[in-house]
Amino acid sequence: MDDMAQPHVIVLFGATGDLARRKLLPGLLRLFEAGLLEDSMIVGTSLEEIDSEGFVKLARDACEEFGKGVVSDQRWAPFAAMLSYVPTSQGAHALADLVKDAEKRLGGPAQRLHYLSVPPKAALDVIHELDEAGLVERARIIMEKPFGTDLASAKVLNAAVHQVFGEDQIFRIDHFLGKEAAQNILAFRFANGLFEPIWNRNFIDHVQIDVPETLGLEGRTAFYESTGAYRDMVVTHLMQVLAFMAMEPPTSLAPGPISDEKNKVFRSIRPIDPANVVRGQYTGYRGKNEVADDSDTETFIALKVIIDNWRWAGVPFFLRTGKKMAEGARIISIAFKEPPLTMFPAGSNAGTQGPDHLTFDLADQSKMSLSFYGKRPGPGMKLEKLSMQFSTTETSSAVGVLEAYERLIHDAMRGDHTLFTTAEGIETLWEISQPLLDNPSPVRLYAPGSWGPNAIHQLIAPHAWRLPFERSWRETGTLQKE
């Protein structure tokens, strides 16, 4: 399966756009410097009317602004030699000529990786351009989310892409699953006899997947007006993380078995009931450029997801995400059922600070925390909440951590589908979403810098949202007071 030994030509569509500048170009530089991009050339194409020299300058500026470390001439020169560019306006054949020229410089036919860093509406145009340019053979494509806007559009898009590319050539990217912490869920669950036996409805009370963002939608309102938080974040990211959390043990950690188990989770999710959804919009969103004064687009969403299977019957999964919120975070929080506490004397604090939690932080630095009650030193039985924490920064291999986009590009070059989503999975998620898309719950206003509309507390009752934390992640040590 590992195709890294072959030479590669990476074709970057949307090469001058925001994602390319912030993530893809600095990520490709990092992969190159890590020795994971040998025998490769990078061809950029975009609407920008610049030449290869202009693209090299743009790429260097991007790596200086968003990459790591100082980009000296000596460091930049070998990477710059890999870059070339052709404007989209010159057509499919100009792109084909540049790719073939890059292959000649690599010594012959190469594996091609096409990264479609383009708006969803432009994806099919790029597919047809690749077909016309004869760049489908020996090729894989990475497609950005959202993949369709409902079941009908997802089916149309899948059918159209499948006319040109086989499913094994398509890599639908979800950068959340590329994070070290997301994959750590699989390792944590399936490699430890301590946790897998309690990973079910008998021991887990409820689960929260919470991804608030402090950023607004400046410059992205046109995209968001046709998308909204549910399509942008829940279908594409939060449901994928939920599947890692909820899936049955796969027969192996190979792409096929993992996709099978994720798809079983999606098929087990009860259709989303609008009564279990809170939609919100931050005040000030309406009236912006490209936003109607009566816009019904949600910039915030919280929902209760019910998984109707043996393992998770009766365990609610609460998902929340939004723009312009109080903090930026990416956490999964698992609340364990509380034991009977009648033996503890009054005033012992037993159970007063909520249930035990296992928390995964999906931020770029992977962290985990396990909170529990312990006895406070001194006379009498007084309990206090403690937590054990772990961070990848504390391990000797921390320097080897790849960022999400870096890992996923590397995986696609290797032909590894493990962390990518399938046509079947995407269509199933749109299918269970249809009741909400057909009959969305009303949009409620919330103040920028808050945690969303007040209705979120009724949604999760009798439980409480884990964020905001009452404590911050600690930097060093292993045990601390919660």
mmCIF file with all atom_site columns, C-alpha atoms in Angstrom, residues 103-307:
data_model
loop_
_atom_site.group_PDB
_atom_site.id
_atom_site.type_symbol
_atom_site.label_atom_id
_atom_site.label_alt_id
_atom_site.label_comp_id
_atom_site.label_asym_id
_atom_site.label_entity_id
_atom_site.label_seq_id
_atom_site.pdbx_PDB_ins_code
_atom_site.Cartn_x
_atom_site.Cartn_y
_atom_site.Cartn_z
_atom_site.occupancy
_atom_site.B_iso_or_equiv
_atom_site.pdbx_formal_charge
_atom_site.auth_seq_id
_atom_site.auth_comp_id
_atom_site.auth_asym_id
_atom_site.auth_atom_id
_atom_site.pdbx_PDB_model_num
ATOM 1   C CA . GLU A 1 103 ? 7.379   14.475 -14.286 1.00 0.00 ? 103 GLU A CA 1
ATOM 2   C CA . LYS A 1 104 ? 10.240  14.733 -16.805 1.00 0.00 ? 104 LYS A CA 1
ATOM 3   C CA . ARG A 1 105 ? 12.326  16.542 -14.204 1.00 0.00 ? 105 ARG A CA 1
ATOM 4   C CA . LEU A 1 106 ? 11.606  13.650 -11.821 1.00 0.00 ? 106 LEU A CA 1
ATOM 5   C CA . GLY A 1 107 ? 12.797  11.147 -14.423 1.00 0.00 ? 107 GLY A CA 1
ATOM 6   C CA . GLY A 1 108 ? 9.537   9.726  -15.788 1.00 0.00 ? 108 GLY A CA 1
ATOM 7   C CA . PRO A 1 109 ? 5.889   8.966  -14.948 1.00 0.00 ? 109 PRO A CA 1
ATOM 8   C CA . ALA A 1 110 ? 5.036   9.894  -11.353 1.00 0.00 ? 110 ALA A CA 1
ATOM 9   C CA . GLN A 1 111 ? 2.174   9.384  -8.930  1.00 0.00 ? 111 GLN A CA 1
ATOM 10  C CA . ARG A 1 112 ? -0.095  12.450 -9.024  1.00 0.00 ? 112 ARG A CA 1
ATOM 11  C CA . LEU A 1 113 ? -1.816  13.965 -6.012  1.00 0.00 ? 113 LEU A CA 1
ATOM 12  C CA . HIS A 1 114 ? -4.400  16.668 -6.797  1.00 0.00 ? 114 HIS A CA 1
ATOM 13  C CA . TYR A 1 115 ? -5.373  18.805 -3.797  1.00 0.00 ? 115 TYR A CA 1
ATOM 14  C CA . LEU A 1 116 ? -8.654  20.653 -4.432  1.00 0.00 ? 116 LEU A CA 1
ATOM 15  C CA . SER A 1 117 ? -8.353  23.659 -2.122  1.00 0.00 ? 117 SER A CA 1
ATOM 16  C CA . VAL A 1 118 ? -11.330 25.290 -3.857  1.00 0.00 ? 118 VAL A CA 1
ATOM 17  C CA . PRO A 1 119 ? -14.903 26.294 -2.861  1.00 0.00 ? 119 PRO A CA 1
ATOM 18  C CA . PRO A 1 120 ? -17.381 23.366 -2.996  1.00 0.00 ? 120 PRO A CA 1
ATOM 19  C CA . LYS A 1 121 ? -19.129 24.831 -6.056  1.00 0.00 ? 121 LYS A CA 1
ATOM 20  C CA . ALA A 1 122 ? -15.846 24.780 -8.003  1.00 0.00 ? 122 ALA A CA 1
ATOM 21  C CA . ALA A 1 123 ? -14.966 21.142 -7.203  1.00 0.00 ? 123 ALA A CA 1
ATOM 22  C CA . LEU A 1 124 ? -16.745 19.626 -10.219 1.00 0.00 ? 124 LEU A CA 1
ATOM 23  C CA . ASP A 1 125 ? -15.145 22.140 -12.590 1.00 0.00 ? 125 ASP A CA 1
ATOM 24  C CA . VAL A 1 126 ? -11.731 21.004 -11.337 1.00 0.00 ? 126 VAL A CA 1
ATOM 25  C CA . ILE A 1 127 ? -12.701 17.324 -11.766 1.00 0.00 ? 127 ILE A CA 1
ATOM 26  C CA . HIS A 1 128 ? -13.699 17.989 -15.383 1.00 0.00 ? 128 HIS A CA 1
ATOM 27  C CA . GLU A 1 129 ? -10.505 19.990 -15.965 1.00 0.00 ? 129 GLU A CA 1
ATOM 28  C CA . LEU A 1 130 ? -8.398  17.060 -14.706 1.00 0.00 ? 130 LEU A CA 1
ATOM 29  C CA . ASP A 1 131 ? -10.328 14.741 -17.030 1.00 0.00 ? 131 ASP A CA 1
ATOM 30  C CA . GLU A 1 132 ? -9.815  17.063 -20.001 1.00 0.00 ? 132 GLU A CA 1
ATOM 31  C CA . ALA A 1 133 ? -6.116  17.465 -19.139 1.00 0.00 ? 133 ALA A CA 1
ATOM 32  C CA . GLY A 1 134 ? -5.598  13.678 -19.043 1.00 0.00 ? 134 GLY A CA 1
ATOM 33  C CA . LEU A 1 135 ? -4.365  13.842 -15.437 1.00 0.00 ? 135 LEU A CA 1
ATOM 34  C CA . VAL A 1 136 ? -6.602  11.094 -13.992 1.00 0.00 ? 136 VAL A CA 1
ATOM 35  C CA . GLU A 1 137 ? -4.227  8.194  -14.555 1.00 0.00 ? 137 GLU A CA 1
ATOM 36  C CA . ARG A 1 138 ? -1.888  7.397  -11.613 1.00 0.00 ? 138 ARG A CA 1
ATOM 37  C CA . ALA A 1 139 ? -3.768  10.074 -9.654  1.00 0.00 ? 139 ALA A CA 1
ATOM 38  C CA . ARG A 1 140 ? -5.430  10.607 -6.295  1.00 0.00 ? 140 ARG A CA 1
ATOM 39  C CA . ILE A 1 141 ? -7.523  13.617 -5.335  1.00 0.00 ? 141 ILE A CA 1
ATOM 40  C CA . ILE A 1 142 ? -8.013  15.270 -1.955  1.00 0.00 ? 142 ILE A CA 1
ATOM 41  C CA . MET A 1 143 ? -11.401 17.004 -1.687  1.00 0.00 ? 143 MET A CA 1
ATOM 42  C CA . GLU A 1 144 ? -12.256 19.630 0.932   1.00 0.00 ? 144 GLU A CA 1
ATOM 43  C CA . LYS A 1 145 ? -15.497 19.787 2.906   1.00 0.00 ? 145 LYS A CA 1
ATOM 44  C CA . PRO A 1 146 ? -18.422 20.269 2.852   1.00 0.00 ? 146 PRO A CA 1
ATOM 45  C CA . PHE A 1 147 ? -19.124 17.384 0.468   1.00 0.00 ? 147 PHE A CA 1
ATOM 46  C CA . GLY A 1 148 ? -22.556 18.419 -0.799  1.00 0.00 ? 148 GLY A CA 1
ATOM 47  C CA . THR A 1 149 ? -25.149 20.405 1.159   1.00 0.00 ? 149 THR A CA 1
ATOM 48  C CA . ASP A 1 150 ? -27.761 17.644 1.595   1.00 0.00 ? 150 ASP A CA 1
ATOM 49  C CA . LEU A 1 151 ? -28.361 14.035 0.538   1.00 0.00 ? 151 LEU A CA 1
ATOM 50  C CA . ALA A 1 152 ? -29.438 14.877 -3.021  1.00 0.00 ? 152 ALA A CA 1
ATOM 51  C CA . SER A 1 153 ? -26.444 17.136 -3.742  1.00 0.00 ? 153 SER A CA 1
ATOM 52  C CA . ALA A 1 154 ? -24.014 14.670 -2.110  1.00 0.00 ? 154 ALA A CA 1
ATOM 53  C CA . LYS A 1 155 ? -25.325 11.862 -4.342  1.00 0.00 ? 155 LYS A CA 1
ATOM 54  C CA . VAL A 1 156 ? -25.032 14.039 -7.443  1.00 0.00 ? 156 VAL A CA 1
ATOM 55  C CA . LEU A 1 157 ? -21.492 15.072 -6.497  1.00 0.00 ? 157 LEU A CA 1
ATOM 56  C CA . ASN A 1 158 ? -20.424 11.503 -5.693  1.00 0.00 ? 158 ASN A CA 1
ATOM 57  C CA . ALA A 1 159 ? -21.883 10.225 -8.981  1.00 0.00 ? 159 ALA A CA 1
ATOM 58  C CA . ALA A 1 160 ? -20.166 12.980 -10.969 1.00 0.00 ? 160 ALA A CA 1
ATOM 59  C CA . VAL A 1 161 ? -16.787 12.427 -9.290  1.00 0.00 ? 161 VAL A CA 1
ATOM 60  C CA . HIS A 1 162 ? -17.115 8.645  -9.750  1.00 0.00 ? 162 HIS A CA 1
ATOM 61  C CA . GLN A 1 163 ? -17.497 9.175  -13.504 1.00 0.00 ? 163 GLN A CA 1
ATOM 62  C CA . VAL A 1 164 ? -13.893 10.376 -13.528 1.00 0.00 ? 164 VAL A CA 1
ATOM 63  C CA . PHE A 1 165 ? -12.228 8.877  -10.438 1.00 0.00 ? 165 PHE A CA 1
ATOM 64  C CA . GLY A 1 166 ? -12.670 5.536  -8.675  1.00 0.00 ? 166 GLY A CA 1
ATOM 65  C CA . GLU A 1 167 ? -13.594 5.614  -4.969  1.00 0.00 ? 167 GLU A CA 1
ATOM 66  C CA . ASP A 1 168 ? -10.108 4.301  -4.126  1.00 0.00 ? 168 ASP A CA 1
ATOM 67  C CA . GLN A 1 169 ? -8.629  7.441  -5.756  1.00 0.00 ? 169 GLN A CA 1
ATOM 68  C CA . ILE A 1 170 ? -10.754 9.876  -3.709  1.00 0.00 ? 170 ILE A CA 1
ATOM 69  C CA . PHE A 1 171 ? -9.661  11.248 -0.326  1.00 0.00 ? 171 PHE A CA 1
ATOM 70  C CA . ARG A 1 172 ? -12.361 13.379 1.353   1.00 0.00 ? 172 ARG A CA 1
ATOM 71  C CA . ILE A 1 173 ? -10.400 15.298 3.935   1.00 0.00 ? 173 ILE A CA 1
ATOM 72  C CA . ASP A 1 174 ? -11.371 16.034 7.530   1.00 0.00 ? 174 ASP A CA 1
ATOM 73  C CA . HIS A 1 175 ? -8.474  17.753 9.258   1.00 0.00 ? 175 HIS A CA 1
ATOM 74  C CA . PHE A 1 176 ? -9.940  16.934 12.700  1.00 0.00 ? 176 PHE A CA 1
ATOM 75  C CA . LEU A 1 177 ? -9.147  13.253 12.136  1.00 0.00 ? 177 LEU A CA 1
ATOM 76  C CA . GLY A 1 178 ? -5.587  14.134 11.158  1.00 0.00 ? 178 GLY A CA 1
ATOM 77  C CA . LYS A 1 179 ? -4.882  15.434 14.626  1.00 0.00 ? 179 LYS A CA 1
ATOM 78  C CA . GLU A 1 180 ? -2.671  13.335 16.886  1.00 0.00 ? 180 GLU A CA 1
ATOM 79  C CA . ALA A 1 181 ? -5.298  13.491 19.631  1.00 0.00 ? 181 ALA A CA 1
ATOM 80  C CA . ALA A 1 182 ? -8.094  12.107 17.430  1.00 0.00 ? 182 ALA A CA 1
ATOM 81  C CA . GLN A 1 183 ? -5.994  9.061  16.587  1.00 0.00 ? 183 GLN A CA 1
ATOM 82  C CA . ASN A 1 184 ? -5.029  8.777  20.233  1.00 0.00 ? 184 ASN A CA 1
ATOM 83  C CA . ILE A 1 185 ? -8.693  7.931  20.912  1.00 0.00 ? 185 ILE A CA 1
ATOM 84  C CA . LEU A 1 186 ? -8.223  4.713  18.921  1.00 0.00 ? 186 LEU A CA 1
ATOM 85  C CA . ALA A 1 187 ? -4.981  3.866  20.721  1.00 0.00 ? 187 ALA A CA 1
ATOM 86  C CA . PHE A 1 188 ? -6.434  4.735  24.106  1.00 0.00 ? 188 PHE A CA 1
ATOM 87  C CA . ARG A 1 189 ? -9.592  2.674  23.587  1.00 0.00 ? 189 ARG A CA 1
ATOM 88  C CA . PHE A 1 190 ? -8.258  -0.414 21.912  1.00 0.00 ? 190 PHE A CA 1
ATOM 89  C CA . ALA A 1 191 ? -4.750  -0.815 23.375  1.00 0.00 ? 191 ALA A CA 1
ATOM 90  C CA . ASN A 1 192 ? -5.707  -0.585 27.052  1.00 0.00 ? 192 ASN A CA 1
ATOM 91  C CA . GLY A 1 193 ? -7.480  -3.272 29.028  1.00 0.00 ? 193 GLY A CA 1
ATOM 92  C CA . LEU A 1 194 ? -8.314  -0.633 31.621  1.00 0.00 ? 194 LEU A CA 1
ATOM 93  C CA . PHE A 1 195 ? -10.719 1.362  29.447  1.00 0.00 ? 195 PHE A CA 1
ATOM 94  C CA . GLU A 1 196 ? -12.259 -0.766 26.681  1.00 0.00 ? 196 GLU A CA 1
ATOM 95  C CA . PRO A 1 197 ? -14.357 -2.846 29.148  1.00 0.00 ? 197 PRO A CA 1
ATOM 96  C CA . ILE A 1 198 ? -16.049 0.314  30.482  1.00 0.00 ? 198 ILE A CA 1
ATOM 97  C CA . TRP A 1 199 ? -16.546 2.029  27.094  1.00 0.00 ? 199 TRP A CA 1
ATOM 98  C CA . ASN A 1 200 ? -20.317 1.470  26.963  1.00 0.00 ? 200 ASN A CA 1
ATOM 99  C CA . ARG A 1 201 ? -23.758 2.400  28.332  1.00 0.00 ? 201 ARG A CA 1
ATOM 100 C CA . ASN A 1 202 ? -23.180 0.543  31.617  1.00 0.00 ? 202 ASN A CA 1
ATOM 101 C CA . PHE A 1 203 ? -20.426 2.917  32.721  1.00 0.00 ? 203 PHE A CA 1
ATOM 102 C CA . ILE A 1 204 ? -20.671 6.074  30.559  1.00 0.00 ? 204 ILE A CA 1
ATOM 103 C CA . ASP A 1 205 ? -23.418 8.579  31.381  1.00 0.00 ? 205 ASP A CA 1
ATOM 104 C CA . HIS A 1 206 ? -23.057 10.984 28.439  1.00 0.00 ? 206 HIS A CA 1
ATOM 105 C CA . VAL A 1 207 ? -20.466 12.366 26.017  1.00 0.00 ? 207 VAL A CA 1
ATOM 106 C CA . GLN A 1 208 ? -19.751 15.947 24.912  1.00 0.00 ? 208 GLN A CA 1
ATOM 107 C CA . ILE A 1 209 ? -17.921 16.945 21.738  1.00 0.00 ? 209 ILE A CA 1
ATOM 108 C CA . ASP A 1 210 ? -17.358 20.683 21.987  1.00 0.00 ? 210 ASP A CA 1
ATOM 109 C CA . VAL A 1 211 ? -15.625 22.889 19.406  1.00 0.00 ? 211 VAL A CA 1
ATOM 110 C CA . PRO A 1 212 ? -16.232 26.587 20.155  1.00 0.00 ? 212 PRO A CA 1
ATOM 111 C CA . GLU A 1 213 ? -14.286 29.113 18.063  1.00 0.00 ? 213 GLU A CA 1
ATOM 112 C CA . THR A 1 214 ? -13.462 32.734 18.849  1.00 0.00 ? 214 THR A CA 1
ATOM 113 C CA . LEU A 1 215 ? -13.129 33.707 15.175  1.00 0.00 ? 215 LEU A CA 1
ATOM 114 C CA . GLY A 1 216 ? -15.987 35.406 13.369  1.00 0.00 ? 216 GLY A CA 1
ATOM 115 C CA . LEU A 1 217 ? -16.874 35.126 9.693   1.00 0.00 ? 217 LEU A CA 1
ATOM 116 C CA . GLU A 1 218 ? -15.174 38.225 8.326   1.00 0.00 ? 218 GLU A CA 1
ATOM 117 C CA . GLY A 1 219 ? -14.500 37.607 4.641   1.00 0.00 ? 219 GLY A CA 1
ATOM 118 C CA . ARG A 1 220 ? -16.324 34.246 4.651   1.00 0.00 ? 220 ARG A CA 1
ATOM 119 C CA . THR A 1 221 ? -19.938 35.350 4.918   1.00 0.00 ? 221 THR A CA 1
ATOM 120 C CA . ALA A 1 222 ? -20.810 34.465 1.305   1.00 0.00 ? 222 ALA A CA 1
ATOM 121 C CA . PHE A 1 223 ? -19.614 30.887 1.848   1.00 0.00 ? 223 PHE A CA 1
ATOM 122 C CA . TYR A 1 224 ? -21.360 30.670 5.220   1.00 0.00 ? 224 TYR A CA 1
ATOM 123 C CA . GLU A 1 225 ? -24.705 31.978 3.986   1.00 0.00 ? 225 GLU A CA 1
ATOM 124 C CA . SER A 1 226 ? -25.070 28.873 1.813   1.00 0.00 ? 226 SER A CA 1
ATOM 125 C CA . THR A 1 227 ? -23.608 26.554 4.459   1.00 0.00 ? 227 THR A CA 1
ATOM 126 C CA . GLY A 1 228 ? -24.090 27.392 8.138   1.00 0.00 ? 228 GLY A CA 1
ATOM 127 C CA . ALA A 1 229 ? -22.519 25.773 11.194  1.00 0.00 ? 229 ALA A CA 1
ATOM 128 C CA . TYR A 1 230 ? -24.298 22.418 10.841  1.00 0.00 ? 230 TYR A CA 1
ATOM 129 C CA . ARG A 1 231 ? -23.139 21.734 7.279   1.00 0.00 ? 231 ARG A CA 1
ATOM 130 C CA . ASP A 1 232 ? -19.724 23.315 7.832   1.00 0.00 ? 232 ASP A CA 1
ATOM 131 C CA . MET A 1 233 ? -18.788 21.649 11.116  1.00 0.00 ? 233 MET A CA 1
ATOM 132 C CA . VAL A 1 234 ? -21.176 18.950 12.334  1.00 0.00 ? 234 VAL A CA 1
ATOM 133 C CA . VAL A 1 235 ? -21.515 16.702 9.272   1.00 0.00 ? 235 VAL A CA 1
ATOM 134 C CA . THR A 1 236 ? -17.896 17.123 8.278   1.00 0.00 ? 236 THR A CA 1
ATOM 135 C CA . HIS A 1 237 ? -16.017 17.178 11.597  1.00 0.00 ? 237 HIS A CA 1
ATOM 136 C CA . LEU A 1 238 ? -17.952 16.504 14.784  1.00 0.00 ? 238 LEU A CA 1
ATOM 137 C CA . MET A 1 239 ? -19.763 13.407 13.483  1.00 0.00 ? 239 MET A CA 1
ATOM 138 C CA . GLN A 1 240 ? -16.427 11.967 12.325  1.00 0.00 ? 240 GLN A CA 1
ATOM 139 C CA . VAL A 1 241 ? -14.952 12.438 15.805  1.00 0.00 ? 241 VAL A CA 1
ATOM 140 C CA . LEU A 1 242 ? -18.128 10.915 17.289  1.00 0.00 ? 242 LEU A CA 1
ATOM 141 C CA . ALA A 1 243 ? -17.587 7.830  15.115  1.00 0.00 ? 243 ALA A CA 1
ATOM 142 C CA . PHE A 1 244 ? -14.040 7.347  16.500  1.00 0.00 ? 244 PHE A CA 1
ATOM 143 C CA . MET A 1 245 ? -15.507 7.635  19.992  1.00 0.00 ? 245 MET A CA 1
ATOM 144 C CA . ALA A 1 246 ? -18.443 5.282  19.424  1.00 0.00 ? 246 ALA A CA 1
ATOM 145 C CA . MET A 1 247 ? -17.271 2.666  16.895  1.00 0.00 ? 247 MET A CA 1
ATOM 146 C CA . GLU A 1 248 ? -16.934 -1.028 17.685  1.00 0.00 ? 248 GLU A CA 1
ATOM 147 C CA . PRO A 1 249 ? -13.411 -2.524 17.649  1.00 0.00 ? 249 PRO A CA 1
ATOM 148 C CA . PRO A 1 250 ? -12.383 -2.986 13.990  1.00 0.00 ? 250 PRO A CA 1
ATOM 149 C CA . THR A 1 251 ? -10.889 -6.304 12.914  1.00 0.00 ? 251 THR A CA 1
ATOM 150 C CA . SER A 1 252 ? -7.672  -4.377 12.239  1.00 0.00 ? 252 SER A CA 1
ATOM 151 C CA . LEU A 1 253 ? -6.531  -0.757 12.081  1.00 0.00 ? 253 LEU A CA 1
ATOM 152 C CA . ALA A 1 254 ? -6.609  -0.904 8.283   1.00 0.00 ? 254 ALA A CA 1
ATOM 153 C CA . PRO A 1 255 ? -8.668  1.604  6.247   1.00 0.00 ? 255 PRO A CA 1
ATOM 154 C CA . GLY A 1 256 ? -11.404 -0.870 5.227   1.00 0.00 ? 256 GLY A CA 1
ATOM 155 C CA . PRO A 1 257 ? -12.311 -2.194 8.694   1.00 0.00 ? 257 PRO A CA 1
ATOM 156 C CA . ILE A 1 258 ? -12.170 1.289  10.264  1.00 0.00 ? 258 ILE A CA 1
ATOM 157 C CA . SER A 1 259 ? -14.465 2.727  7.572   1.00 0.00 ? 259 SER A CA 1
ATOM 158 C CA . ASP A 1 260 ? -16.847 -0.217 8.039   1.00 0.00 ? 260 ASP A CA 1
ATOM 159 C CA . GLU A 1 261 ? -17.161 0.423  11.785  1.00 0.00 ? 261 GLU A CA 1
ATOM 160 C CA . LYS A 1 262 ? -17.538 4.198  11.361  1.00 0.00 ? 262 LYS A CA 1
ATOM 161 C CA . ASN A 1 263 ? -20.297 3.661  8.797   1.00 0.00 ? 263 ASN A CA 1
ATOM 162 C CA . LYS A 1 264 ? -22.095 1.299  11.199  1.00 0.00 ? 264 LYS A CA 1
ATOM 163 C CA . VAL A 1 265 ? -22.142 4.113  13.770  1.00 0.00 ? 265 VAL A CA 1
ATOM 164 C CA . PHE A 1 266 ? -23.579 6.538  11.206  1.00 0.00 ? 266 PHE A CA 1
ATOM 165 C CA . ARG A 1 267 ? -26.288 4.039  10.258  1.00 0.00 ? 267 ARG A CA 1
ATOM 166 C CA . SER A 1 268 ? -27.158 3.632  13.964  1.00 0.00 ? 268 SER A CA 1
ATOM 167 C CA . ILE A 1 269 ? -27.700 7.361  14.591  1.00 0.00 ? 269 ILE A CA 1
ATOM 168 C CA . ARG A 1 270 ? -31.351 8.266  14.985  1.00 0.00 ? 270 ARG A CA 1
ATOM 169 C CA . PRO A 1 271 ? -32.450 10.920 12.412  1.00 0.00 ? 271 PRO A CA 1
ATOM 170 C CA . ILE A 1 272 ? -31.703 14.357 13.868  1.00 0.00 ? 272 ILE A CA 1
ATOM 171 C CA . ASP A 1 273 ? -34.821 15.704 15.599  1.00 0.00 ? 273 ASP A CA 1
ATOM 172 C CA . PRO A 1 274 ? -35.087 19.526 15.290  1.00 0.00 ? 274 PRO A CA 1
ATOM 173 C CA . ALA A 1 275 ? -36.455 19.527 18.870  1.00 0.00 ? 275 ALA A CA 1
ATOM 174 C CA . ASN A 1 276 ? -33.004 18.294 20.008  1.00 0.00 ? 276 ASN A CA 1
ATOM 175 C CA . VAL A 1 277 ? -31.169 21.125 18.234  1.00 0.00 ? 277 VAL A CA 1
ATOM 176 C CA . VAL A 1 278 ? -30.368 24.705 19.291  1.00 0.00 ? 278 VAL A CA 1
ATOM 177 C CA . ARG A 1 279 ? -29.385 26.989 16.406  1.00 0.00 ? 279 ARG A CA 1
ATOM 178 C CA . GLY A 1 280 ? -27.848 30.376 17.124  1.00 0.00 ? 280 GLY A CA 1
ATOM 179 C CA . GLN A 1 281 ? -26.515 33.431 15.341  1.00 0.00 ? 281 GLN A CA 1
ATOM 180 C CA . TYR A 1 282 ? -24.195 36.001 16.883  1.00 0.00 ? 282 TYR A CA 1
ATOM 181 C CA . THR A 1 283 ? -25.505 39.552 17.047  1.00 0.00 ? 283 THR A CA 1
ATOM 182 C CA . GLY A 1 284 ? -23.887 41.658 14.345  1.00 0.00 ? 284 GLY A CA 1
ATOM 183 C CA . TYR A 1 285 ? -23.780 38.866 11.746  1.00 0.00 ? 285 TYR A CA 1
ATOM 184 C CA . ARG A 1 286 ? -26.798 40.242 9.867   1.00 0.00 ? 286 ARG A CA 1
ATOM 185 C CA . GLY A 1 287 ? -26.315 43.368 7.812   1.00 0.00 ? 287 GLY A CA 1
ATOM 186 C CA . LYS A 1 288 ? -22.749 42.449 6.828   1.00 0.00 ? 288 LYS A CA 1
ATOM 187 C CA . ASN A 1 289 ? -21.812 42.317 3.145   1.00 0.00 ? 289 ASN A CA 1
ATOM 188 C CA . GLU A 1 290 ? -23.557 39.382 1.438   1.00 0.00 ? 290 GLU A CA 1
ATOM 189 C CA . VAL A 1 291 ? -25.776 38.718 4.498   1.00 0.00 ? 291 VAL A CA 1
ATOM 190 C CA . ALA A 1 292 ? -29.505 39.440 4.329   1.00 0.00 ? 292 ALA A CA 1
ATOM 191 C CA . ASP A 1 293 ? -31.066 41.528 7.115   1.00 0.00 ? 293 ASP A CA 1
ATOM 192 C CA . ASP A 1 294 ? -33.329 38.575 7.949   1.00 0.00 ? 294 ASP A CA 1
ATOM 193 C CA . SER A 1 295 ? -30.686 35.851 7.485   1.00 0.00 ? 295 SER A CA 1
ATOM 194 C CA . ASP A 1 296 ? -31.633 32.536 9.084   1.00 0.00 ? 296 ASP A CA 1
ATOM 195 C CA . THR A 1 297 ? -28.109 31.084 8.798   1.00 0.00 ? 297 THR A CA 1
ATOM 196 C CA . GLU A 1 298 ? -26.781 29.616 12.046  1.00 0.00 ? 298 GLU A CA 1
ATOM 197 C CA . THR A 1 299 ? -23.281 30.563 13.214  1.00 0.00 ? 299 THR A CA 1
ATOM 198 C CA . PHE A 1 300 ? -23.766 28.290 16.264  1.00 0.00 ? 300 PHE A CA 1
ATOM 199 C CA . ILE A 1 301 ? -25.288 24.871 16.757  1.00 0.00 ? 301 ILE A CA 1
ATOM 200 C CA . ALA A 1 302 ? -25.749 22.481 19.662  1.00 0.00 ? 302 ALA A CA 1
ATOM 201 C CA . LEU A 1 303 ? -27.527 19.149 19.348  1.00 0.00 ? 303 LEU A CA 1
ATOM 202 C CA . LYS A 1 304 ? -28.266 15.889 21.089  1.00 0.00 ? 304 LYS A CA 1
ATOM 203 C CA . VAL A 1 305 ? -27.368 12.789 19.065  1.00 0.00 ? 305 VAL A CA 1
ATOM 204 C CA . ILE A 1 306 ? -28.881 9.407  19.904  1.00 0.00 ? 306 ILE A CA 1
ATOM 205 C CA . ILE A 1 307 ? -27.085 6.228  18.787  1.00 0.00 ? 307 ILE A CA 1
#
